[in-house]
Amino acid sequence: MHGNGFILVGDAAGLIDPFWGDGIDTAMISGKIAGEILAEVCRGSDYSAAALQKYADTVWSHLGSKFKFNNMFRQRLESPPLVFPFMTRMEMFNKLYFQGAGTLSKLTELAM
Ligand SMILES: Cc1cc2nc3c(=O)[nH]c(=O)nc-3n(C[C@H](O)[C@H](O)[C@H](O)COP(=O)(O)OP(=O)(O)OC[C@H]3O[C@@H](n4cnc5c(N)ncnc54)[C@H](O)[C@@H]3O)c2cc1C
């Protein structure tokens, strides 16, 4: 999402939720971070990829865990017969996503 002399935000940076497919929030978050980082970087004259690395790191620290979690969740739904042979896709979705506490530990358990 960055390189020598450029940074990308929102959809252009691939910040689209891997499960829900939404991206308004991540476009706004990455835009805000980009503004903050560029305010620092533009005080100097180094616009190299190395100087802009902080942007990618900051975006990932804000969004990385959500992306990893939802990506894992999507992968689980892609092959339901291997995970829950006797559940339909919607039953599994309902069970994992909406039935409250323990969802994360359940997913972690399933991922093992
Ligand atoms: C049908 C649909 C429904 C969606 N529903 C949701 C939802 O419910 N919730 C959600 O969070 N997300 C949703 N999304 C995704 C969301 O719209 C995007 O993730 C978000 O708008 C990305 O924002 P952005 O600023 O990165 O890009 P964009 O909103 O695409 O903005 C990019 C802008 O750059 C302009 N542009 C392109 N090329 C040039 C150029 N050469 N010169 C000048 N300007 C240019 C474009 O015209 C556009 O205005 C939906 C997307 C679609 C297609």
XYZ file of N, CA, C and O and ligand atoms in Angstrom:
501
model
N 0.809 -1.221 0.000
C 0.000 0.000 0.000
C 0.849 1.281 0.000
O 0.324 2.362 0.171
N 2.155 1.113 -0.213
C 3.013 2.298 -0.351
C 4.254 1.917 -1.157
O 4.525 0.734 -1.373
N 4.968 2.907 -1.591
C 6.216 2.673 -2.324
C 6.968 3.980 -2.389
O 6.639 4.928 -1.655
N 7.951 4.062 -3.270
C 8.719 5.305 -3.391
C 7.823 6.418 -3.899
O 7.359 6.386 -5.037
N 7.528 7.384 -3.047
C 6.780 8.569 -3.457
C 5.275 8.421 -3.504
O 4.585 9.317 -3.992
N 4.742 7.304 -3.018
C 3.272 7.211 -3.033
C 2.747 6.354 -1.879
O 3.446 5.489 -1.359
N 1.521 6.650 -1.508
C 0.775 5.763 -0.618
C -0.622 5.573 -1.207
O -1.114 6.426 -1.947
N -1.226 4.455 -0.894
C -2.578 4.154 -1.357
C -3.490 4.047 -0.140
O -3.057 3.583 0.921
N -4.745 4.462 -0.304
C -5.712 4.349 0.794
C -6.965 3.630 0.279
O -7.183 3.501 -0.932
N -7.778 3.188 1.215
C -9.084 2.623 0.874
C -9.015 1.445 -0.084
O -8.137 0.584 0.009
N -9.962 1.411 -1.007
C -10.034 0.310 -1.977
C -8.727 0.159 -2.757
O -8.293 -0.963 -3.058
N -8.112 1.276 -3.087
C -6.874 1.227 -3.872
C -5.778 0.475 -3.130
O -4.901 -0.139 -3.749
N -5.845 0.511 -1.795
C -4.856 -0.192 -0.982
C -5.303 -1.621 -0.676
O -4.617 -2.336 0.051
N -6.434 -2.020 -1.216
C -6.941 -3.378 -0.963
C -7.586 -3.510 0.402
O -7.732 -4.621 0.912
N -7.993 -2.380 0.993
C -8.548 -2.430 2.350
C -10.056 -2.707 2.317
O -10.874 -1.907 2.779
N -10.393 -3.829 1.767
C -11.782 -4.245 1.659
C -11.955 -5.457 2.561
O -11.174 -6.409 2.487
N -12.927 -5.385 3.409
C -13.106 -6.470 4.379
C -13.251 -7.814 3.651
O -14.120 -7.962 2.781
N -12.399 -8.788 4.003
C -12.420 -10.056 3.263
C -13.679 -10.880 3.467
O -13.971 -11.764 2.667
N -14.437 -10.586 4.505
C -15.680 -11.336 4.705
C -16.889 -10.537 4.249
O -17.685 -11.005 3.439
N -17.034 -9.304 4.732
C -18.237 -8.517 4.449
C -18.150 -7.775 3.130
O -19.179 -7.405 2.561
N -16.953 -7.493 2.658
C -16.805 -6.757 1.405
C -17.022 -5.269 1.554
O -17.125 -4.560 0.562
N -17.089 -4.776 2.793
C -17.265 -3.323 2.950
C -15.907 -2.630 3.053
O -14.889 -3.266 3.265
N -15.941 -1.301 2.877
C -14.644 -0.622 2.872
C -14.720 0.862 3.162
O -13.724 1.564 3.050
N -15.926 1.337 3.542
C -16.033 2.773 3.824
C -15.228 3.118 5.076
O -14.449 4.073 5.094
N -15.406 2.306 6.119
C -14.701 2.601 7.377
C -13.184 2.525 7.190
O -12.446 3.418 7.622
N -12.724 1.488 6.502
C -11.277 1.330 6.344
C -10.700 2.399 5.405
O -9.547 2.805 5.572
N -11.515 2.863 4.453
C -11.053 3.961 3.585
C -10.868 5.230 4.425
O -9.872 5.956 4.272
N -11.806 5.464 5.336
C -11.707 6.669 6.172
C -10.555 6.567 7.166
O -9.806 7.528 7.379
N -10.399 5.374 7.751
C -9.320 5.185 8.726
C -7.959 5.333 8.044
O -7.080 6.051 8.525
N -7.808 4.661 6.895
C -6.508 4.742 6.215
C -6.254 6.164 5.707
O -5.103 6.634 5.721
N -7.303 6.867 5.300
C -7.144 8.259 4.859
C -6.670 9.157 5.995
O -5.796 10.011 5.810
N -7.230 8.916 7.174
C -6.831 9.726 8.335
C -5.369 9.442 8.695
O -4.586 10.356 8.934
N -5.017 8.169 8.706
C -3.633 7.799 9.033
C -2.681 8.373 7.980
O -1.623 8.909 8.310
N -3.085 8.282 6.713
C -2.239 8.827 5.635
C -1.990 10.320 5.860
O -0.856 10.798 5.734
N -3.039 11.042 6.215
C -2.897 12.484 6.467
C -1.925 12.769 7.597
O -1.068 13.665 7.501
N -2.051 11.985 8.656
C -1.184 12.199 9.815
C 0.284 11.893 9.481
O 1.185 12.640 9.839
N 0.481 10.758 8.778
C 1.856 10.379 8.441
C 2.464 11.383 7.450
O 3.612 11.802 7.586
N 1.666 11.795 6.469
C 2.193 12.744 5.473
C 2.493 14.105 6.093
O 3.416 14.799 5.655
N 1.733 14.470 7.113
C 2.028 15.740 7.788
C 3.437 15.708 8.373
O 4.147 16.715 8.368
N 3.854 14.536 8.848
C 5.229 14.387 9.371
C 6.236 14.333 8.222
O 7.225 15.050 8.214
N 5.943 13.419 7.266
C 6.909 13.174 6.184
C 7.155 14.445 5.354
O 8.284 14.721 4.947
N 6.117 15.222 5.154
C 6.247 16.411 4.302
C 7.054 17.536 4.951
O 7.386 18.530 4.291
N 7.402 17.362 6.202
C 8.300 18.354 6.828
C 9.733 18.172 6.329
O 10.550 19.067 6.414
N 10.040 16.954 5.854
C 11.386 16.669 5.352
C 11.373 16.575 3.844
O 10.503 17.152 3.178
N 12.336 15.818 3.297
C 12.396 15.695 1.832
C 12.548 14.233 1.412
O 12.866 13.954 0.265
N 12.348 13.323 2.363
C 12.501 11.900 2.054
C 11.117 11.269 1.870
O 10.371 11.102 2.847
N 10.801 10.931 0.629
C 9.502 10.309 0.323
C 9.688 8.865 -0.149
O 8.889 8.333 -0.901
N 10.771 8.280 0.321
C 11.080 6.910 -0.098
C 10.115 5.918 0.541
O 9.409 6.238 1.518
N 10.113 4.708 0.003
C 9.268 3.652 0.578
C 9.619 3.427 2.048
O 8.734 3.214 2.880
N 10.908 3.521 2.357
C 11.330 3.313 3.747
C 10.734 4.390 4.658
O 10.274 4.097 5.769
N 10.714 5.617 4.168
C 10.173 6.712 4.984
C 8.667 6.583 5.162
O 8.102 7.038 6.165
N 8.022 5.960 4.181
C 6.554 5.822 4.237
C 6.105 4.499 4.862
O 4.902 4.254 4.997
N 7.066 3.660 5.233
C 6.732 2.353 5.826
C 5.847 2.509 7.063
O 4.977 1.670 7.344
N 6.062 3.593 7.788
C 5.284 3.818 9.015
C 3.780 3.854 8.715
O 2.961 3.478 9.544
N 3.443 4.328 7.521
C 2.024 4.352 7.134
C 1.449 2.930 7.100
O 0.430 2.646 7.733
N 2.134 2.044 6.375
C 1.641 0.661 6.269
C 1.595 -0.003 7.649
O 0.633 -0.710 7.977
N 2.622 0.244 8.444
C 2.660 -0.360 9.782
C 1.496 0.127 10.647
O 0.867 -0.656 11.367
N 1.213 1.417 10.564
C 0.143 1.983 11.392
C -1.229 1.469 10.934
O -2.071 1.114 11.756
N -1.421 1.411 9.625
C -2.700 0.881 9.112
C -2.874 -0.562 9.574
O -3.943 -0.959 10.058
N -1.796 -1.358 9.441
C -1.902 -2.766 9.816
C -2.159 -2.924 11.312
O -2.916 -3.809 11.736
N -1.561 -2.054 12.115
C -1.778 -2.178 13.564
C -3.240 -1.868 13.921
O -3.774 -2.393 14.885
N -3.897 -1.033 13.131
C -5.307 -0.719 13.384
C -6.250 -1.785 12.800
O -7.263 -2.105 13.390
N -5.917 -2.286 11.619
C -6.881 -3.121 10.893
C -6.472 -4.579 10.742
O -7.284 -5.419 10.358
N -5.225 -4.882 11.038
C -4.702 -6.221 10.768
C -5.468 -7.338 11.454
O -5.800 -8.349 10.828
N -5.788 -7.147 12.731
C -6.442 -8.248 13.454
C -7.843 -8.505 12.898
O -8.265 -9.649 12.747
N -8.546 -7.440 12.552
C -9.888 -7.582 11.961
C -9.797 -8.310 10.611
O -10.584 -9.213 10.325
N -8.815 -7.926 9.797
C -8.670 -8.554 8.486
C -8.290 -10.029 8.623
O -8.807 -10.882 7.904
N -7.392 -10.315 9.551
C -6.973 -11.709 9.742
C -8.153 -12.550 10.206
O -8.383 -13.655 9.716
N -8.909 -12.016 11.176
C -10.040 -12.752 11.725
C -11.088 -13.006 10.642
O -11.554 -14.144 10.450
N -11.467 -11.970 9.913
C -12.522 -12.132 8.908
C -12.052 -12.964 7.708
O -12.854 -13.651 7.081
N -10.763 -12.926 7.439
C -10.235 -13.774 6.370
C -10.309 -15.250 6.785
O -10.708 -16.110 5.996
N -9.962 -15.505 8.023
C -10.041 -16.881 8.523
C -11.501 -17.356 8.503
O -11.798 -18.484 8.099
N -12.399 -16.462 8.897
C -13.816 -16.797 8.922
C -14.328 -17.121 7.518
O -15.037 -18.103 7.295
N -13.911 -16.323 6.540
C -14.321 -16.569 5.157
C -13.789 -17.915 4.666
O -14.503 -18.680 4.021
N -12.549 -18.190 5.003
C -11.973 -19.463 4.557
C -12.730 -20.644 5.143
O -12.917 -21.657 4.481
N -13.191 -20.498 6.379
C -13.976 -21.571 7.004
C -15.288 -21.793 6.249
O -15.724 -22.921 6.064
N -15.908 -20.689 5.835
C -17.190 -20.823 5.129
C -17.017 -21.368 3.715
O -17.952 -21.903 3.136
N -15.821 -21.191 3.169
C -15.608 -21.654 1.796
C -15.625 -23.177 1.683
O -15.868 -23.722 0.637
N -15.330 -23.850 2.780
C -15.321 -25.304 2.703
C -16.108 -25.923 3.863
O -15.552 -26.683 4.654
N -17.395 -25.587 3.988
C -18.181 -26.087 5.121
C -18.238 -27.606 5.235
O -18.225 -28.117 6.352
N -18.273 -28.359 4.128
C -18.379 -29.805 4.300
C -17.188 -30.390 5.060
O -17.314 -31.395 5.734
N -16.044 -29.704 4.957
C -14.867 -30.210 5.647
C -14.894 -29.869 7.137
O -14.246 -30.503 7.949
N -15.668 -28.830 7.462
C -15.675 -28.363 8.847
C -16.867 -28.920 9.607
O -16.740 -29.503 10.677
N -18.043 -28.708 9.048
C -19.266 -29.163 9.707
C -20.073 -30.002 8.710
O -20.932 -29.490 8.001
N -19.823 -31.262 8.617
C -20.480 -32.075 7.600
C -21.992 -32.040 7.669
O -22.656 -32.205 6.654
N -22.551 -31.819 8.856
C -24.002 -31.909 8.978
C -24.692 -30.559 9.121
O -25.842 -30.471 9.479
N -23.981 -29.481 8.864
C -24.601 -28.155 8.973
C -24.645 -27.492 7.611
O -23.719 -27.640 6.813
N -25.713 -26.740 7.382
C -25.737 -25.959 6.155
C -24.834 -24.756 6.360
O -24.461 -24.412 7.485
N -24.516 -24.094 5.281
C -23.666 -22.909 5.354
C -24.290 -21.838 6.271
O -23.612 -21.234 7.093
N -25.601 -21.619 6.141
C -26.246 -20.588 6.963
C -26.297 -20.985 8.428
O -26.144 -20.150 9.312
N -26.495 -22.254 8.692
C -26.488 -22.699 10.091
C -25.123 -22.457 10.720
O -25.006 -22.015 11.859
N -24.105 -22.737 9.962
C -22.753 -22.544 10.486
C -22.477 -21.060 10.686
O -21.928 -20.649 11.716
N -22.893 -20.235 9.731
C -22.699 -18.790 9.839
C -23.375 -18.273 11.108
O -22.788 -17.550 11.908
N -24.618 -18.687 11.299
C -25.387 -18.249 12.457
C -24.693 -18.671 13.754
O -24.538 -17.890 14.680
N -24.252 -19.905 13.761
C -23.627 -20.436 14.976
C -22.330 -19.683 15.306
O -22.117 -19.260 16.431
N -21.499 -19.496 14.309
C -20.196 -18.903 14.563
C -20.265 -17.408 14.794
O -19.570 -16.878 15.641
N -21.105 -16.711 14.004
C -21.019 -15.264 14.032
C -21.981 -14.613 15.013
O -21.690 -13.571 15.573
N -23.128 -15.193 15.222
C -24.138 -14.479 15.988
C -24.427 -15.052 17.366
O -25.171 -14.480 18.127
N -23.852 -16.201 17.683
C -24.223 -16.770 18.965
C -23.256 -16.397 20.078
O -22.754 -17.228 20.820
N -22.966 -15.106 20.127
C -22.347 -14.497 21.285
C -20.958 -14.965 21.654
O -20.145 -15.286 20.802
N -20.721 -14.968 22.949
C -19.378 -15.150 23.503
C -18.753 -16.465 23.064
O -19.429 -17.445 22.805
N -17.433 -16.428 23.000
C -16.709 -17.656 22.685
C -16.481 -17.859 21.202
O -15.862 -18.830 20.813
N -16.968 -16.931 20.389
C -16.832 -17.100 18.942
C -15.367 -17.176 18.531
O -14.972 -18.054 17.771
N -14.568 -16.268 19.068
C -13.164 -16.229 18.669
C -12.452 -17.513 19.090
O -11.724 -18.119 18.301
N -12.708 -17.945 20.341
C -12.023 -19.158 20.789
C -12.507 -20.364 20.001
O -11.757 -21.282 19.699
N -13.792 -20.338 19.623
C -14.338 -21.437 18.832
C -13.644 -21.496 17.469
O -13.246 -22.554 16.995
N -13.487 -20.313 16.863
C -12.826 -20.270 15.559
C -11.376 -20.721 15.671
O -10.874 -21.443 14.813
N -10.722 -20.285 16.743
C -9.332 -20.671 16.940
C -9.234 -22.179 17.083
O -8.369 -22.828 16.498
N -10.195 -22.709 17.832
C -10.259 -24.156 18.041
C -10.427 -24.882 16.693
O -9.737 -25.850 16.391
N -11.336 -24.334 15.866
C -11.606 -24.954 14.572
C -10.404 -24.864 13.636
O -10.186 -25.733 12.798
N -9.639 -23.770 13.811
C -8.505 -23.560 12.913
C -7.356 -24.517 13.218
O -6.463 -24.709 12.417
N -7.376 -25.099 14.416
C -6.273 -25.999 14.819
C -6.320 -27.311 14.041
O -7.328 -27.831 13.742
C -22.591 -1.547 -4.757
C -21.636 -1.320 -3.605
C -22.135 -1.326 -2.309
C -21.279 -1.121 -1.234
N -21.785 -1.102 0.050
C -20.971 -0.840 1.073
C -21.487 -0.761 2.402
O -22.680 -0.938 2.662
N -20.625 -0.461 3.399
C -19.299 -0.277 3.184
O -18.551 0.002 4.142
N -18.779 -0.351 1.934
C -19.583 -0.624 0.873
N -19.059 -0.676 -0.397
C -17.622 -0.492 -0.578
C -17.289 1.010 -0.478
O -18.085 1.735 -1.404
C -15.819 1.217 -0.799
O -15.016 0.297 -0.056
C -15.401 2.645 -0.470
O -16.203 3.561 -1.150
C -13.933 2.858 -0.837
O -13.645 4.212 -0.716
P -12.425 4.810 -1.527
O -12.345 6.243 -1.140
O -11.214 3.954 -1.317
O -12.782 4.633 -3.050
P -13.984 5.283 -3.878
O -15.161 5.577 -2.995
O -14.179 4.370 -5.056
O -13.419 6.666 -4.333
C -12.487 6.759 -5.383
C -12.807 8.048 -6.141
O -11.750 8.317 -7.065
C -12.337 8.732 -8.256
N -11.371 8.486 -9.331
C -11.042 7.309 -9.922
N -10.102 7.497 -10.853
C -9.814 8.805 -10.852
C -8.921 9.619 -11.592
N -8.108 9.108 -12.520
N -8.882 10.931 -11.338
C -9.681 11.465 -10.375
N -10.553 10.762 -9.641
C -10.614 9.452 -9.889
C -13.603 7.923 -8.402
O -14.513 8.547 -9.273
C -14.091 7.914 -6.954
O -14.913 9.038 -6.680
C -19.897 -0.900 -1.479
C -19.400 -0.890 -2.788
C -20.263 -1.106 -3.838
C -19.712 -1.084 -5.252
